[in-house]
The first five atom37 places (N, CA, C, CB, O) and aatype in JSON, in Angstrom:
{
  "aatype": [12, 13, 19, 19, 19, 7, 1, 3, 15, 7, 13, 4, 15, 0, 0, 7, 0, 10, 15, 0, 11, 8, 11, 15, 3, 19, 9, 3, 0, 3, 12, 10, 15, 1, 14, 7, 6, 10, 10, 6, 10, 6, 14, 17, 1, 12, 14, 6, 14, 0, 5, 10, 0, 10, 1, 1, 19, 19, 5, 1, 1, 8, 1, 10, 19, 19, 3, 16, 2, 1, 19, 18, 1, 1, 15, 7, 19, 1, 10, 14, 7, 15, 18, 15, 16, 9, 15, 17, 15, 1],
  "atom_mask": [
    [1, 1, 1, 1, 1],
    [1, 1, 1, 1, 1],
    [1, 1, 1, 1, 1],
    [1, 1, 1, 1, 1],
    [1, 1, 1, 1, 1],
    [1, 1, 1, 0, 1],
    [1, 1, 1, 1, 1],
    [1, 1, 1, 1, 1],
    [1, 1, 1, 1, 1],
    [1, 1, 1, 0, 1],
    [1, 1, 1, 1, 1],
    [1, 1, 1, 1, 1],
    [1, 1, 1, 1, 1],
    [1, 1, 1, 1, 1],
    [1, 1, 1, 1, 1],
    [1, 1, 1, 0, 1],
    [1, 1, 1, 1, 1],
    [1, 1, 1, 1, 1],
    [1, 1, 1, 1, 1],
    [1, 1, 1, 1, 1],
    [1, 1, 1, 1, 1],
    [1, 1, 1, 1, 1],
    [1, 1, 1, 1, 1],
    [1, 1, 1, 1, 1],
    [1, 1, 1, 1, 1],
    [1, 1, 1, 1, 1],
    [1, 1, 1, 1, 1],
    [1, 1, 1, 1, 1],
    [1, 1, 1, 1, 1],
    [1, 1, 1, 1, 1],
    [1, 1, 1, 1, 1],
    [1, 1, 1, 1, 1],
    [1, 1, 1, 1, 1],
    [1, 1, 1, 1, 1],
    [1, 1, 1, 1, 1],
    [1, 1, 1, 0, 1],
    [1, 1, 1, 1, 1],
    [1, 1, 1, 1, 1],
    [1, 1, 1, 1, 1],
    [1, 1, 1, 1, 1],
    [1, 1, 1, 1, 1],
    [1, 1, 1, 1, 1],
    [1, 1, 1, 1, 1],
    [1, 1, 1, 1, 1],
    [1, 1, 1, 1, 1],
    [1, 1, 1, 1, 1],
    [1, 1, 1, 1, 1],
    [1, 1, 1, 1, 1],
    [1, 1, 1, 1, 1],
    [1, 1, 1, 1, 1],
    [1, 1, 1, 1, 1],
    [1, 1, 1, 1, 1],
    [1, 1, 1, 1, 1],
    [1, 1, 1, 1, 1],
    [1, 1, 1, 1, 1],
    [1, 1, 1, 1, 1],
    [1, 1, 1, 1, 1],
    [1, 1, 1, 1, 1],
    [1, 1, 1, 1, 1],
    [1, 1, 1, 1, 1],
    [1, 1, 1, 1, 1],
    [1, 1, 1, 1, 1],
    [1, 1, 1, 1, 1],
    [1, 1, 1, 1, 1],
    [1, 1, 1, 1, 1],
    [1, 1, 1, 1, 1],
    [1, 1, 1, 1, 1],
    [1, 1, 1, 1, 1],
    [1, 1, 1, 1, 1],
    [1, 1, 1, 1, 1],
    [1, 1, 1, 1, 1],
    [1, 1, 1, 1, 1],
    [1, 1, 1, 1, 1],
    [1, 1, 1, 1, 1],
    [1, 1, 1, 1, 1],
    [1, 1, 1, 0, 1],
    [1, 1, 1, 1, 1],
    [1, 1, 1, 1, 1],
    [1, 1, 1, 1, 1],
    [1, 1, 1, 1, 1],
    [1, 1, 1, 0, 1],
    [1, 1, 1, 1, 1],
    [1, 1, 1, 1, 1],
    [1, 1, 1, 1, 1],
    [1, 1, 1, 1, 1],
    [1, 1, 1, 1, 1],
    [1, 1, 1, 1, 1],
    [1, 1, 1, 1, 1],
    [1, 1, 1, 1, 1],
    [1, 1, 1, 1, 1]
  ],
  "atom_positions": [
    [[0.55, -0.97, 0.08], [0.05, -0.14, 0.26], [1.04, 1.47, -0.15], [-0.4, -0.51, 1.53], [2.24, 1.57, 0.09]],
    [[0.2, 2.58, -0.79], [1.34, 3.69, -0.86], [0.33, 4.61, -0.73], [2.41, 3.87, -2.24], [-0.7, 4.59, -1.41]],
    [[0.61, 5.45, 0.15], [0.13, 6.76, 0.27], [0.75, 7.99, -0.6], [0.27, 7.03, 1.61], [1.95, 8.25, -0.55]],
    [[0.01, 8.59, -1.25], [0.48, 9.69, -2.57], [0.09, 11.15, -1.34], [-0.96, 9.55, -4.63], [-0.83, 11.43, -0.57]],
    [[1.07, 11.62, -1.66], [1.01, 13.17, -1.01], [1.65, 14.16, -1.93], [1.84, 13.32, 0.47], [2.4, 13.84, -2.85]],
    [[1.33, 15.29, -1.63], [1.74, 16.42, -2.43], [0.74, 16.9, -3.67], [0.0, 0.0, 0.0], [-0.48, 17.03, -3.5]],
    [[1.32, 17.13, -4.77], [0.49, 17.47, -5.65], [-0.25, 16.57, -6.64], [1.08, 18.26, -6.2], [-1.19, 16.91, -7.36]],
    [[0.33, 15.36, -6.56], [-0.49, 14.27, -6.51], [-1.8, 13.56, -6.43], [-0.22, 14.03, -6.04], [-2.52, 12.86, -7.15]],
    [[-1.8, 14.25, -4.69], [-2.66, 13.69, -4.45], [-4.27, 14.01, -4.64], [-2.3, 13.52, -3.53], [-5.24, 13.38, -4.22]],
    [[-4.21, 14.99, -5.26], [-5.48, 15.61, -5.63], [-6.26, 14.75, -6.56], [0.0, 0.0, 0.0], [-7.49, 14.75, -6.63]],
    [[-5.48, 14.06, -7.25], [-6.11, 13.12, -8.54], [-6.53, 11.57, -7.79], [-4.68, 12.84, -10.03], [-7.18, 10.67, -8.33]],
    [[-5.98, 11.57, -6.52], [-6.48, 10.36, -5.67], [-7.9, 10.65, -5.14], [-5.47, 10.06, -4.37], [-8.93, 10.04, -5.43]],
    [[-7.78, 11.51, -4.47], [-9.2, 11.97, -4.02], [-10.12, 12.26, -4.52], [-9.3, 12.73, -3.51], [-11.2, 12.19, -3.93]],
    [[-10.0, 12.75, -6.01], [-11.14, 13.36, -6.67], [-11.43, 12.0, -6.97], [-11.0, 14.54, -7.9], [-12.62, 11.69, -6.89]],
    [[-10.36, 10.82, -7.38], [-11.28, 9.53, -7.64], [-12.08, 8.54, -6.64], [-10.46, 8.67, -8.25], [-12.56, 7.44, -6.92]],
    [[-12.12, 9.16, -5.52], [-12.84, 8.58, -4.33], [-12.51, 7.54, -3.9], [0.0, 0.0, 0.0], [-13.19, 6.82, -3.16]],
    [[-11.14, 7.27, -4.41], [-10.43, 5.76, -3.65], [-9.95, 5.85, -2.38], [-9.13, 5.16, -4.37], [-10.0, 4.88, -1.62]],
    [[-9.36, 7.23, -1.95], [-9.27, 6.92, -0.57], [-9.96, 7.31, 0.66], [-8.31, 7.16, -0.35], [-9.67, 7.07, 1.83]],
    [[-11.21, 8.12, 0.03], [-12.25, 8.16, 0.97], [-13.44, 7.61, 1.28], [-12.49, 8.95, 0.98], [-14.29, 7.87, 2.13]],
    [[-13.27, 6.4, -0.02], [-14.5, 5.43, 0.17], [-14.4, 4.32, 0.98], [-14.92, 4.88, -1.02], [-13.36, 3.67, 1.03]],
    [[-15.17, 4.11, 1.5], [-15.28, 2.95, 2.55], [-14.63, 1.67, 1.92], [-16.92, 2.62, 2.97], [-13.61, 1.13, 2.37]],
    [[-15.37, 1.23, 0.76], [-15.24, 0.12, 0.38], [-14.5, 0.33, -1.3], [-16.69, -0.58, 0.58], [-14.83, 1.09, -2.2]],
    [[-13.44, -0.66, -1.22], [-12.55, -0.51, -2.41], [-12.93, -1.8, -3.11], [-10.87, -0.35, -2.08], [-13.48, -2.76, -2.58]],
    [[-12.57, -1.67, -4.37], [-13.12, -2.86, -5.15], [-11.62, -2.85, -6.37], [-15.1, -2.47, -5.97], [-10.75, -2.01, -6.58]],
    [[-11.84, -3.93, -6.82], [-10.48, -3.91, -8.14], [-11.07, -3.22, -9.3], [-9.9, -5.66, -8.83], [-10.25, -2.88, -10.16]],
    [[-12.45, -2.89, -9.55], [-12.66, -1.8, -10.6], [-11.73, -0.52, -10.14], [-14.35, -1.35, -10.69], [-10.78, -0.09, -10.8]],
    [[-12.28, 0.09, -8.67], [-11.31, 1.45, -8.29], [-9.92, 1.54, -8.59], [-11.24, 1.68, -6.87], [-9.36, 2.5, -9.12]],
    [[-9.18, 0.03, -8.08], [-8.02, -0.16, -8.2], [-7.44, 0.24, -9.4], [-7.82, -1.27, -7.95], [-6.72, 1.21, -9.62]],
    [[-7.93, -0.8, -10.28], [-7.8, -0.36, -11.47], [-7.8, 0.65, -12.58], [-8.13, -0.74, -11.63], [-7.24, 0.84, -13.66]],
    [[-8.83, 1.29, -11.69], [-8.8, 3.07, -12.73], [-7.66, 3.52, -11.84], [-10.59, 4.54, -12.63], [-6.66, 3.92, -12.43]],
    [[-7.64, 3.54, -10.56], [-6.3, 4.24, -10.18], [-5.08, 3.99, -10.79], [-6.01, 4.03, -8.94], [-4.27, 4.92, -10.82]],
    [[-4.83, 3.15, -11.17], [-3.36, 2.42, -11.73], [-3.47, 2.74, -13.14], [-3.17, 0.61, -11.51], [-2.47, 2.53, -13.82]],
    [[-4.66, 3.29, -13.77], [-4.55, 3.52, -15.21], [-4.33, 5.46, -15.62], [-6.19, 2.76, -15.89], [-4.17, 6.0, -16.71]],
    [[-4.4, 6.0, -14.41], [-4.41, 6.97, -14.52], [-3.29, 8.0, -14.4], [-5.15, 7.02, -14.02], [-3.31, 9.15, -14.83]],
    [[-2.18, 7.29, -13.63], [-1.35, 8.18, -13.64], [-0.37, 8.58, -15.02], [-0.71, 7.8, -12.59], [0.39, 9.55, -15.14]],
    [[-0.63, 7.65, -15.87], [0.04, 7.8, -17.18], [-0.34, 8.8, -17.76], [0.0, 0.0, 0.0], [0.45, 9.49, -18.41]],
    [[-1.88, 9.15, -17.64], [-2.57, 10.26, -18.3], [-2.39, 11.72, -17.9], [-3.88, 10.01, -18.18], [-2.54, 12.71, -18.61]],
    [[-1.89, 11.61, -16.08], [-1.81, 12.9, -15.27], [-0.78, 13.36, -15.04], [-2.28, 12.9, -14.19], [-0.56, 14.55, -14.8]],
    [[0.21, 12.25, -15.09], [1.49, 12.65, -14.19], [2.82, 12.78, -15.32], [1.83, 11.27, -12.84], [3.95, 13.13, -14.99]],
    [[2.35, 12.39, -16.79], [3.58, 12.45, -17.58], [4.55, 11.67, -17.6], [4.11, 13.34, -17.43], [5.62, 12.28, -17.64]],
    [[4.67, 10.19, -17.59], [5.74, 9.5, -17.2], [6.53, 9.32, -18.33], [5.43, 8.32, -16.58], [5.99, 9.53, -19.41]],
    [[7.61, 9.0, -18.3], [8.68, 8.54, -18.94], [8.89, 7.28, -19.35], [9.54, 8.77, -18.35], [9.1, 6.43, -18.48]],
    [[8.88, 7.0, -20.34], [8.89, 5.08, -20.77], [10.27, 4.63, -20.24], [8.84, 4.58, -22.83], [11.22, 5.14, -20.84]],
    [[10.52, 3.89, -19.37], [11.6, 2.98, -18.99], [12.39, 2.31, -19.86], [11.17, 2.1, -18.29], [12.0, 1.16, -20.06]],
    [[13.64, 2.74, -20.64], [14.48, 2.01, -21.31], [15.52, 1.0, -20.62], [15.08, 2.89, -22.0], [16.33, 1.34, -19.76]],
    [[15.38, -0.24, -21.1], [16.68, -1.29, -21.01], [18.05, -0.71, -21.2], [16.61, -2.41, -22.12], [18.41, -0.36, -22.32]],
    [[18.93, -0.59, -20.0], [20.11, -0.16, -19.97], [20.92, -0.91, -21.04], [20.59, -0.26, -18.66], [20.79, -2.11, -21.29]],
    [[21.75, -0.07, -21.62], [22.69, -1.17, -22.92], [23.6, -1.78, -21.96], [23.82, -0.24, -24.43], [24.04, -1.46, -20.85]],
    [[23.73, -2.78, -22.76], [25.04, -3.88, -22.21], [26.26, -2.99, -21.86], [25.63, -5.11, -23.56], [26.42, -3.0, -20.64]],
    [[26.93, -2.43, -22.31], [28.13, -1.38, -21.67], [27.84, -0.39, -20.55], [28.65, -0.41, -22.79], [28.66, 0.22, -19.88]],
    [[26.42, -0.35, -20.45], [26.1, 0.52, -19.13], [25.84, -0.5, -17.86], [24.63, 1.53, -19.39], [25.96, 0.01, -16.74]],
    [[25.57, -1.62, -17.93], [25.18, -2.7, -17.3], [26.6, -3.11, -16.82], [24.35, -3.71, -18.18], [26.73, -3.31, -15.61]],
    [[27.81, -3.28, -17.75], [28.77, -3.95, -17.47], [29.62, -2.67, -16.46], [29.45, -4.59, -18.9], [30.34, -3.02, -15.52]],
    [[29.41, -1.19, -16.83], [30.36, -0.25, -15.83], [29.19, -0.23, -14.56], [30.85, 1.65, -16.61], [29.64, -0.36, -13.43]],
    [[28.01, -0.1, -14.68], [27.39, -0.53, -13.43], [27.81, -1.59, -12.59], [26.24, -0.82, -13.66], [28.08, -1.33, -11.41]],
    [[27.94, -3.03, -13.13], [28.05, -3.98, -12.58], [29.84, -3.74, -11.73], [27.7, -5.16, -13.73], [30.16, -4.04, -10.58]],
    [[30.78, -3.03, -12.94], [32.26, -2.57, -12.08], [32.05, -1.66, -10.84], [33.33, -1.64, -13.1], [32.72, -1.56, -9.82]],
    [[31.01, -1.09, -11.22], [31.26, 0.34, -10.22], [30.69, -0.42, -8.8], [30.09, 2.12, -10.78], [31.5, -0.42, -7.88]],
    [[29.75, -0.88, -8.6], [29.26, -1.79, -7.57], [30.32, -2.9, -6.89], [28.09, -2.53, -8.22], [30.48, -3.04, -5.68]],
    [[31.04, -3.69, -7.99], [31.69, -4.25, -7.43], [33.12, -3.56, -6.53], [31.81, -5.07, -8.34], [33.68, -3.95, -5.5]],
    [[33.44, -2.19, -7.58], [34.47, -1.49, -6.78], [34.07, -1.15, -5.27], [34.82, -0.19, -7.52], [34.83, -1.23, -4.3]],
    [[32.85, -0.8, -5.28], [32.1, -0.15, -3.73], [32.15, -1.46, -2.95], [30.18, 0.55, -3.82], [32.8, -1.3, -1.92]],
    [[31.68, -2.72, -3.08], [32.26, -3.51, -2.11], [33.78, -3.82, -1.97], [31.65, -4.6, -2.23], [34.17, -4.27, -0.89]],
    [[34.44, -3.66, -2.7], [35.74, -4.15, -2.25], [36.21, -2.86, -1.71], [36.71, -4.83, -3.4], [36.88, -3.14, -0.71]],
    [[36.2, -1.94, -1.83], [36.39, -0.59, -0.73], [35.55, -1.0, 0.69], [35.57, 1.1, -1.5], [36.01, -1.1, 1.83]],
    [[34.4, -1.16, 0.31], [33.88, -1.74, 2.04], [34.38, -2.37, 2.52], [32.83, -2.37, 2.4], [34.64, -2.3, 3.72]],
    [[34.76, -3.38, 1.64], [35.02, -4.97, 2.63], [36.76, -4.31, 2.86], [34.82, -7.21, 1.36], [37.28, -4.7, 3.91]],
    [[37.43, -3.58, 2.19], [39.0, -3.43, 2.48], [39.03, -2.37, 3.82], [39.93, -2.69, 0.96], [39.95, -2.52, 4.64]],
    [[38.13, -1.41, 4.02], [38.0, -0.6, 5.07], [37.49, -1.43, 6.42], [37.07, 0.52, 4.63], [38.01, -1.14, 7.49]],
    [[36.65, -2.27, 6.37], [35.89, -3.16, 7.19], [37.18, -3.95, 7.65], [34.63, -4.06, 6.39], [37.3, -4.13, 8.86]],
    [[38.19, -4.45, 6.76], [39.21, -5.32, 7.14], [40.47, -4.55, 8.14], [39.78, -5.92, 5.72], [41.17, -5.03, 9.03]],
    [[40.41, -3.4, 7.65], [41.43, -2.36, 8.13], [40.92, -2.21, 9.73], [41.36, -0.76, 7.14], [41.58, -2.64, 10.68]],
    [[39.83, -1.63, 9.84], [39.37, -1.13, 11.05], [39.17, -2.46, 12.06], [37.98, -0.26, 10.78], [39.12, -2.27, 13.27]],
    [[39.08, -3.78, 11.51], [38.96, -4.71, 12.62], [40.15, -5.22, 12.85], [38.04, -5.76, 12.45], [40.14, -5.94, 13.84]],
    [[41.34, -5.12, 12.25], [42.53, -5.55, 12.49], [43.57, -4.2, 13.52], [43.09, -5.95, 10.88], [44.58, -4.26, 14.21]],
    [[42.85, -3.39, 13.22], [43.71, -2.0, 13.79], [44.83, -1.13, 13.49], [0.0, 0.0, 0.0], [45.32, -0.18, 14.12]],
    [[45.19, -1.8, 12.12], [46.09, -1.12, 11.37], [45.6, -0.16, 10.64], [46.73, -1.85, 10.65], [44.59, -0.08, 9.94]],
    [[46.89, 0.93, 11.03], [46.62, 2.38, 10.34], [46.78, 2.3, 8.38], [48.07, 3.63, 11.12], [47.6, 1.63, 7.75]],
    [[46.0, 2.97, 7.99], [46.59, 2.94, 6.61], [47.63, 4.23, 6.26], [45.3, 2.94, 5.55], [47.62, 5.32, 6.83]],
    [[48.44, 3.85, 5.28], [49.37, 4.8, 5.1], [48.63, 6.09, 4.56], [50.46, 4.28, 4.18], [47.61, 6.03, 3.88]],
    [[49.41, 7.58, 5.03], [48.49, 8.3, 4.7], [47.39, 8.6, 5.27], [0.0, 0.0, 0.0], [46.46, 9.08, 4.62]],
    [[47.32, 8.35, 6.63], [45.95, 8.16, 7.6], [45.27, 9.43, 7.35], [46.22, 7.95, 9.38], [46.09, 10.32, 7.15]],
    [[44.12, 9.81, 7.3], [43.36, 11.03, 7.44], [43.52, 11.62, 8.45], [42.19, 10.95, 7.34], [43.34, 12.83, 8.44]],
    [[43.85, 11.04, 9.5], [44.19, 12.03, 11.08], [45.75, 12.82, 11.1], [44.27, 10.73, 12.71], [46.21, 13.47, 12.04]],
    [[46.31, 12.61, 9.94], [47.54, 13.31, 9.62], [47.52, 14.49, 8.6], [48.43, 12.34, 9.13], [48.33, 15.4, 8.45]],
    [[46.36, 14.21, 7.95], [46.11, 15.54, 6.84], [45.17, 16.41, 7.37], [45.5, 15.14, 5.33], [44.11, 16.14, 7.95]],
    [[45.92, 17.99, 6.98], [45.07, 19.25, 6.98], [44.07, 19.06, 6.31], [45.62, 20.4, 6.51], [44.29, 18.39, 5.3]],
    [[42.77, 19.45, 6.49], [41.71, 19.45, 5.34], [41.87, 20.99, 5.17], [39.99, 18.82, 5.72], [41.35, 21.27, 4.1]],
    [[42.38, 22.13, 5.78], [42.11, 23.2, 5.63], [43.45, 23.9, 4.41], [41.93, 23.73, 7.14], [43.57, 25.06, 4.01]],
    [[44.1, 22.92, 4.15], [45.28, 23.47, 3.33], [44.57, 23.47, 1.9], [46.8, 22.46, 3.41], [45.18, 23.86, 0.9]]
  ]
}
């Protein structure tokens, strides 16, 4: 279940679905068919293979960075060029 707030809540209450005591599949189907007409939705496009490959590489790098930092924190070893010795005001 979701609640619509803001500028899009007007069309839901106008349809009567949120204020009705008895909802039905007809009301649900009507509510699901209207956002495309009123909200100017853009079609979803399948990412190209190069974009998917780049996304997988970035996600893998992120996991490696997180895992590496976790190992360093658990071991107590200080990283070379530790941030504690860097002056951020330079």
